[in-house]
Amino acid sequence: MNLINTNSLQQHAIEPTRQNNILELVITTLDLRIVRLEVTDKIGDHHMIDFAIQVHVPNDRAQLRHSLTYNRANFELMNEKLSSFDYEVLMRNKNAEECYMILKEEIKTDTEHYIPTKQIRPTNNPPWFSQEIKLLINARKQSYKRLKRYQTEPYRQKHVRSCKGVKRTMRDTERNKETAVAAQAKTNLKSYEDVNNR
């Protein structure tokens, strides 16, 4: 307890986890909020602790982004421009790093000029919403359509498995994201505060 108090920490587990003893602990900083904590099933002779922390992760994808549209690029003119680039003169008496920066800047300029961009619309999906989850949701929709059409037991079982798969994957992905944010908060409290206050 002295260690917890000295370092401004907080211990949240208050129910016994082995006989009448509290052996499993959930220790956090004072600003990290536990929104749910319960003692659950046993592993061996110890009860597990299931808990959730409140975090809000900013969705970077919600910001307007631009993406290069290579299928509309004018590579012919771009190649001509790069071919006419006088490398020998511009890179004379330059070291490797300076030559690299000259070439990089020229390619960047030509890319911006000859390859158009398109705006990517923001999405309201949470930051842990992955491509895998999107594919599983689409598969669940397809299984529901088949169940509605044929109404047989095998299609019903397949749809049930699909629903459980989506739910399990979403839960696991969200928990992994929360764990990553919590791990970052241990070494970068300001980063966590920025996330939690948005």
PDB file of C-alpha atoms in Angstrom:
ATOM      1  CA  MET A   1       0.000   0.000   0.000  1.00  0.00           C
ATOM      2  CA  ASN A   2       2.899   2.365   0.680  1.00  0.00           C
ATOM      3  CA  LEU A   3       4.154   1.821  -2.857  1.00  0.00           C
ATOM      4  CA  ILE A   4       0.685   2.573  -4.284  1.00  0.00           C
ATOM      5  CA  ASN A   5       0.205   5.699  -2.207  1.00  0.00           C
ATOM      6  CA  THR A   6       3.731   6.980  -2.822  1.00  0.00           C
ATOM      7  CA  ASN A   7       3.340   6.752  -6.590  1.00  0.00           C
ATOM      8  CA  SER A   8      -0.214   8.148  -6.706  1.00  0.00           C
ATOM      9  CA  LEU A   9      -1.704   4.854  -7.847  1.00  0.00           C
ATOM     10  CA  GLN A  10      -5.063   3.269  -7.163  1.00  0.00           C
ATOM     11  CA  GLN A  11      -6.033  -0.355  -6.479  1.00  0.00           C
ATOM     12  CA  HIS A  12      -9.532  -1.227  -7.723  1.00  0.00           C
ATOM     13  CA  ALA A  13     -10.058  -4.896  -6.824  1.00  0.00           C
ATOM     14  CA  ILE A  14     -11.998  -5.192  -3.573  1.00  0.00           C
ATOM     15  CA  GLU A  15     -13.479  -8.703  -3.813  1.00  0.00           C
ATOM     16  CA  PRO A  16     -11.600 -11.897  -2.840  1.00  0.00           C
ATOM     17  CA  THR A  17     -10.132 -13.819  -5.750  1.00  0.00           C
ATOM     18  CA  ARG A  18      -8.751 -16.824  -3.847  1.00  0.00           C
ATOM     19  CA  GLN A  19     -10.686 -17.996  -0.797  1.00  0.00           C
ATOM     20  CA  ASN A  20     -10.966 -14.857   1.382  1.00  0.00           C
ATOM     21  CA  ASN A  21      -7.872 -13.155  -0.029  1.00  0.00           C
ATOM     22  CA  ILE A  22      -7.524 -10.433  -2.658  1.00  0.00           C
ATOM     23  CA  LEU A  23      -4.548 -11.726  -4.635  1.00  0.00           C
ATOM     24  CA  GLU A  24      -5.410 -10.418  -8.116  1.00  0.00           C
ATOM     25  CA  LEU A  25      -4.955  -6.658  -8.293  1.00  0.00           C
ATOM     26  CA  VAL A  26      -5.935  -3.959 -10.753  1.00  0.00           C
ATOM     27  CA  ILE A  27      -3.625  -0.996 -10.197  1.00  0.00           C
ATOM     28  CA  THR A  28      -3.871   2.183 -12.264  1.00  0.00           C
ATOM     29  CA  THR A  29      -2.906   5.829 -12.119  1.00  0.00           C
ATOM     30  CA  LEU A  30      -5.463   8.103 -10.476  1.00  0.00           C
ATOM     31  CA  ASP A  31      -6.660   9.612 -13.745  1.00  0.00           C
ATOM     32  CA  LEU A  32      -7.381   6.269 -15.442  1.00  0.00           C
ATOM     33  CA  ARG A  33     -11.055   5.505 -14.980  1.00  0.00           C
ATOM     34  CA  ILE A  34     -12.285   1.925 -14.497  1.00  0.00           C
ATOM     35  CA  VAL A  35     -15.897   1.770 -15.703  1.00  0.00           C
ATOM     36  CA  ARG A  36     -16.524  -1.918 -15.003  1.00  0.00           C
ATOM     37  CA  LEU A  37     -14.807  -4.486 -12.804  1.00  0.00           C
ATOM     38  CA  GLU A  38     -16.066  -7.906 -11.774  1.00  0.00           C
ATOM     39  CA  VAL A  39     -14.646 -11.103 -10.391  1.00  0.00           C
ATOM     40  CA  THR A  40     -15.486 -13.891 -12.841  1.00  0.00           C
ATOM     41  CA  ASP A  41     -14.774 -17.591 -13.402  1.00  0.00           C
ATOM     42  CA  LYS A  42     -11.888 -19.482 -11.906  1.00  0.00           C
ATOM     43  CA  ILE A  43      -8.624 -20.495 -13.479  1.00  0.00           C
ATOM     44  CA  GLY A  44      -7.327 -23.184 -11.177  1.00  0.00           C
ATOM     45  CA  ASP A  45      -8.067 -21.932  -7.649  1.00  0.00           C
ATOM     46  CA  HIS A  46      -7.986 -18.233  -8.581  1.00  0.00           C
ATOM     47  CA  HIS A  47     -10.883 -16.148  -9.866  1.00  0.00           C
ATOM     48  CA  MET A  48     -10.244 -13.941 -12.885  1.00  0.00           C
ATOM     49  CA  ILE A  49     -10.894 -10.195 -12.899  1.00  0.00           C
ATOM     50  CA  ASP A  50     -12.656  -8.742 -15.926  1.00  0.00           C
ATOM     51  CA  PHE A  51     -12.543  -4.964 -16.198  1.00  0.00           C
ATOM     52  CA  ALA A  52     -12.890  -2.137 -18.708  1.00  0.00           C
ATOM     53  CA  ILE A  53     -11.253   1.264 -18.795  1.00  0.00           C
ATOM     54  CA  GLN A  54     -12.778   4.386 -20.261  1.00  0.00           C
ATOM     55  CA  VAL A  55     -10.781   5.739 -23.162  1.00  0.00           C
ATOM     56  CA  HIS A  56     -11.609   7.829 -26.145  1.00  0.00           C
ATOM     57  CA  VAL A  57      -9.280   7.363 -29.090  1.00  0.00           C
ATOM     58  CA  PRO A  58      -9.402  10.103 -31.727  1.00  0.00           C
ATOM     59  CA  ASN A  59     -10.353   8.800 -35.129  1.00  0.00           C
ATOM     60  CA  ASP A  60      -7.570  10.079 -37.369  1.00  0.00           C
ATOM     61  CA  ARG A  61      -9.470   8.803 -40.387  1.00  0.00           C
ATOM     62  CA  ALA A  62     -12.182  11.355 -39.682  1.00  0.00           C
ATOM     63  CA  GLN A  63      -9.807  14.050 -40.908  1.00  0.00           C
ATOM     64  CA  LEU A  64     -10.035  14.856 -44.599  1.00  0.00           C
ATOM     65  CA  ARG A  65      -7.271  13.073 -46.506  1.00  0.00           C
ATOM     66  CA  HIS A  66      -6.042  13.008 -50.070  1.00  0.00           C
ATOM     67  CA  SER A  67      -5.034   9.925 -52.004  1.00  0.00           C
ATOM     68  CA  LEU A  68      -3.116   9.665 -55.288  1.00  0.00           C
ATOM     69  CA  THR A  69      -5.187   8.344 -58.203  1.00  0.00           C
ATOM     70  CA  TYR A  70      -2.588   6.469 -60.238  1.00  0.00           C
ATOM     71  CA  ASN A  71      -5.108   5.340 -62.869  1.00  0.00           C
ATOM     72  CA  ARG A  72      -5.504   9.002 -63.940  1.00  0.00           C
ATOM     73  CA  ALA A  73      -1.783   9.839 -63.830  1.00  0.00           C
ATOM     74  CA  ASN A  74       0.097  11.104 -66.865  1.00  0.00           C
ATOM     75  CA  PHE A  75       3.151   8.868 -66.556  1.00  0.00           C
ATOM     76  CA  GLU A  76       4.325   9.648 -70.092  1.00  0.00           C
ATOM     77  CA  LEU A  77       4.832  13.350 -69.359  1.00  0.00           C
ATOM     78  CA  MET A  78       6.198  12.526 -65.926  1.00  0.00           C
ATOM     79  CA  ASN A  79       8.832  10.233 -67.445  1.00  0.00           C
ATOM     80  CA  GLU A  80       9.764  12.912 -69.977  1.00  0.00           C
ATOM     81  CA  LYS A  81      10.179  15.465 -67.214  1.00  0.00           C
ATOM     82  CA  LEU A  82      12.352  13.123 -65.140  1.00  0.00           C
ATOM     83  CA  SER A  83      14.413  12.212 -68.212  1.00  0.00           C
ATOM     84  CA  SER A  84      15.123  15.865 -68.931  1.00  0.00           C
ATOM     85  CA  PHE A  85      16.296  16.429 -65.369  1.00  0.00           C
ATOM     86  CA  ASP A  86      19.989  17.386 -65.497  1.00  0.00           C
ATOM     87  CA  TYR A  87      21.248  15.124 -62.741  1.00  0.00           C
ATOM     88  CA  GLU A  88      24.936  15.603 -63.553  1.00  0.00           C
ATOM     89  CA  VAL A  89      24.864  19.363 -63.201  1.00  0.00           C
ATOM     90  CA  LEU A  90      22.578  19.547 -60.163  1.00  0.00           C
ATOM     91  CA  MET A  91      24.366  16.782 -58.255  1.00  0.00           C
ATOM     92  CA  ARG A  92      27.934  17.809 -59.058  1.00  0.00           C
ATOM     93  CA  ASN A  93      30.130  18.103 -55.951  1.00  0.00           C
ATOM     94  CA  LYS A  94      27.256  16.880 -53.750  1.00  0.00           C
ATOM     95  CA  ASN A  95      27.458  14.066 -51.226  1.00  0.00           C
ATOM     96  CA  ALA A  96      25.103  11.073 -51.259  1.00  0.00           C
ATOM     97  CA  GLU A  97      22.586  12.592 -48.847  1.00  0.00           C
ATOM     98  CA  GLU A  98      22.388  15.860 -50.800  1.00  0.00           C
ATOM     99  CA  CYS A  99      21.908  13.949 -54.077  1.00  0.00           C
ATOM    100  CA  TYR A 100      19.153  11.911 -52.476  1.00  0.00           C
ATOM    101  CA  MET A 101      17.331  15.036 -51.273  1.00  0.00           C
ATOM    102  CA  ILE A 102      17.555  16.643 -54.732  1.00  0.00           C
ATOM    103  CA  LEU A 103      16.136  13.535 -56.411  1.00  0.00           C
ATOM    104  CA  LYS A 104      13.454  13.131 -53.738  1.00  0.00           C
ATOM    105  CA  GLU A 105      12.278  16.729 -54.135  1.00  0.00           C
ATOM    106  CA  GLU A 106      12.149  16.420 -57.925  1.00  0.00           C
ATOM    107  CA  ILE A 107      10.074  13.214 -57.752  1.00  0.00           C
ATOM    108  CA  LYS A 108       7.758  14.810 -55.171  1.00  0.00           C
ATOM    109  CA  THR A 109       7.226  17.869 -57.371  1.00  0.00           C
ATOM    110  CA  ASP A 110       6.540  15.781 -60.475  1.00  0.00           C
ATOM    111  CA  THR A 111       4.203  13.492 -58.553  1.00  0.00           C
ATOM    112  CA  GLU A 112       2.130  16.447 -57.366  1.00  0.00           C
ATOM    113  CA  HIS A 113       2.047  17.840 -60.901  1.00  0.00           C
ATOM    114  CA  TYR A 114       1.304  14.701 -62.961  1.00  0.00           C
ATOM    115  CA  ILE A 115      -0.636  12.458 -60.577  1.00  0.00           C
ATOM    116  CA  PRO A 116      -4.023  13.878 -59.498  1.00  0.00           C
ATOM    117  CA  THR A 117      -5.423  13.307 -56.034  1.00  0.00           C
ATOM    118  CA  LYS A 118      -8.856  12.569 -54.688  1.00  0.00           C
ATOM    119  CA  GLN A 119     -10.400  13.400 -51.354  1.00  0.00           C
ATOM    120  CA  ILE A 120     -11.180  10.518 -49.031  1.00  0.00           C
ATOM    121  CA  ARG A 121     -14.387  11.093 -47.145  1.00  0.00           C
ATOM    122  CA  PRO A 122     -14.221  10.870 -43.359  1.00  0.00           C
ATOM    123  CA  THR A 123     -15.811   7.903 -41.632  1.00  0.00           C
ATOM    124  CA  ASN A 124     -17.512   7.653 -38.268  1.00  0.00           C
ATOM    125  CA  ASN A 125     -16.209   4.144 -37.627  1.00  0.00           C
ATOM    126  CA  PRO A 126     -14.291   3.725 -34.352  1.00  0.00           C
ATOM    127  CA  PRO A 127     -10.493   3.513 -34.657  1.00  0.00           C
ATOM    128  CA  TRP A 128     -10.461  -0.223 -33.934  1.00  0.00           C
ATOM    129  CA  PHE A 129     -12.867  -0.945 -36.827  1.00  0.00           C
ATOM    130  CA  SER A 130     -10.633  -2.988 -39.136  1.00  0.00           C
ATOM    131  CA  GLN A 131     -10.889  -4.376 -42.646  1.00  0.00           C
ATOM    132  CA  GLU A 132     -11.297  -7.833 -41.131  1.00  0.00           C
ATOM    133  CA  ILE A 133     -14.398  -6.705 -39.216  1.00  0.00           C
ATOM    134  CA  LYS A 134     -15.812  -5.097 -42.339  1.00  0.00           C
ATOM    135  CA  LEU A 135     -15.417  -8.358 -44.270  1.00  0.00           C
ATOM    136  CA  LEU A 136     -17.009 -10.356 -41.450  1.00  0.00           C
ATOM    137  CA  ILE A 137     -19.987  -7.987 -41.345  1.00  0.00           C
ATOM    138  CA  ASN A 138     -20.450  -8.352 -45.106  1.00  0.00           C
ATOM    139  CA  ALA A 139     -20.306 -12.134 -44.723  1.00  0.00           C
ATOM    140  CA  ARG A 140     -22.909 -11.928 -41.958  1.00  0.00           C
ATOM    141  CA  LYS A 141     -25.210  -9.931 -44.235  1.00  0.00           C
ATOM    142  CA  GLN A 142     -24.840 -12.548 -46.962  1.00  0.00           C
ATOM    143  CA  SER A 143     -25.567 -15.386 -44.552  1.00  0.00           C
ATOM    144  CA  TYR A 144     -28.708 -13.584 -43.370  1.00  0.00           C
ATOM    145  CA  LYS A 145     -29.916 -13.148 -46.955  1.00  0.00           C
ATOM    146  CA  ARG A 146     -29.419 -16.862 -47.629  1.00  0.00           C
ATOM    147  CA  LEU A 147     -31.176 -17.780 -44.383  1.00  0.00           C
ATOM    148  CA  LYS A 148     -34.112 -15.529 -45.253  1.00  0.00           C
ATOM    149  CA  ARG A 149     -34.321 -17.076 -48.702  1.00  0.00           C
ATOM    150  CA  TYR A 150     -33.959 -20.788 -47.900  1.00  0.00           C
ATOM    151  CA  GLN A 151     -34.945 -20.936 -44.174  1.00  0.00           C
ATOM    152  CA  THR A 152     -33.202 -24.220 -43.460  1.00  0.00           C
ATOM    153  CA  GLU A 153     -31.391 -25.352 -40.314  1.00  0.00           C
ATOM    154  CA  PRO A 154     -27.882 -25.450 -41.865  1.00  0.00           C
ATOM    155  CA  TYR A 155     -28.255 -21.853 -43.055  1.00  0.00           C
ATOM    156  CA  ARG A 156     -29.566 -20.841 -39.632  1.00  0.00           C
ATOM    157  CA  GLN A 157     -26.562 -22.418 -37.896  1.00  0.00           C
ATOM    158  CA  LYS A 158     -24.189 -20.786 -40.348  1.00  0.00           C
ATOM    159  CA  HIS A 159     -25.765 -17.394 -39.696  1.00  0.00           C
ATOM    160  CA  VAL A 160     -25.521 -17.895 -35.939  1.00  0.00           C
ATOM    161  CA  ARG A 161     -21.813 -18.732 -36.282  1.00  0.00           C
ATOM    162  CA  SER A 162     -21.332 -15.673 -38.465  1.00  0.00           C
ATOM    163  CA  CYS A 163     -23.014 -13.409 -35.895  1.00  0.00           C
ATOM    164  CA  LYS A 164     -20.901 -14.818 -33.073  1.00  0.00           C
ATOM    165  CA  GLY A 165     -17.760 -14.402 -35.156  1.00  0.00           C
ATOM    166  CA  VAL A 166     -18.475 -10.722 -35.777  1.00  0.00           C
ATOM    167  CA  LYS A 167     -19.262 -10.094 -32.117  1.00  0.00           C
ATOM    168  CA  ARG A 168     -16.159 -11.930 -30.887  1.00  0.00           C
ATOM    169  CA  THR A 169     -13.817 -10.208 -33.346  1.00  0.00           C
ATOM    170  CA  MET A 170     -15.208  -6.747 -32.562  1.00  0.00           C
ATOM    171  CA  ARG A 171     -14.858  -7.371 -28.828  1.00  0.00           C
ATOM    172  CA  ASP A 172     -11.289  -8.665 -29.118  1.00  0.00           C
ATOM    173  CA  THR A 173     -10.204  -5.885 -31.476  1.00  0.00           C
ATOM    174  CA  GLU A 174     -11.657  -3.204 -29.202  1.00  0.00           C
ATOM    175  CA  ARG A 175      -9.956  -4.698 -26.151  1.00  0.00           C
ATOM    176  CA  ASN A 176      -6.624  -4.873 -27.967  1.00  0.00           C
ATOM    177  CA  LYS A 177      -6.950  -1.210 -28.901  1.00  0.00           C
ATOM    178  CA  GLU A 178      -7.778  -0.267 -25.314  1.00  0.00           C
ATOM    179  CA  THR A 179      -4.799  -2.286 -24.076  1.00  0.00           C
ATOM    180  CA  ALA A 180      -2.504  -0.486 -26.511  1.00  0.00           C
ATOM    181  CA  VAL A 181      -3.770   2.924 -25.348  1.00  0.00           C
ATOM    182  CA  ALA A 182      -3.365   1.934 -21.698  1.00  0.00           C
ATOM    183  CA  ALA A 183       0.186   0.699 -22.340  1.00  0.00           C
ATOM    184  CA  GLN A 184       1.056   3.991 -24.005  1.00  0.00           C
ATOM    185  CA  ALA A 185      -0.360   5.902 -21.054  1.00  0.00           C
ATOM    186  CA  LYS A 186       2.230   4.293 -18.746  1.00  0.00           C
ATOM    187  CA  THR A 187       5.102   6.030 -20.536  1.00  0.00           C
ATOM    188  CA  ASN A 188       3.314   9.037 -22.012  1.00  0.00           C
ATOM    189  CA  LEU A 189       0.663  10.396 -19.676  1.00  0.00           C
ATOM    190  CA  LYS A 190       0.197  13.543 -21.763  1.00  0.00           C
ATOM    191  CA  SER A 191      -0.665  11.396 -24.779  1.00  0.00           C
ATOM    192  CA  TYR A 192      -3.304   9.571 -22.757  1.00  0.00           C
ATOM    193  CA  GLU A 193      -4.748  12.837 -21.427  1.00  0.00           C
ATOM    194  CA  ASP A 194      -4.962  14.211 -24.968  1.00  0.00           C
ATOM    195  CA  VAL A 195      -6.828  11.093 -26.047  1.00  0.00           C
ATOM    196  CA  ASN A 196      -9.143  11.043 -23.051  1.00  0.00           C
ATOM    197  CA  ASN A 197     -10.087  14.703 -23.342  1.00  0.00           C
ATOM    198  CA  ARG A 198     -11.139  14.591 -26.998  1.00  0.00           C
TER     199      ARG A 198
END
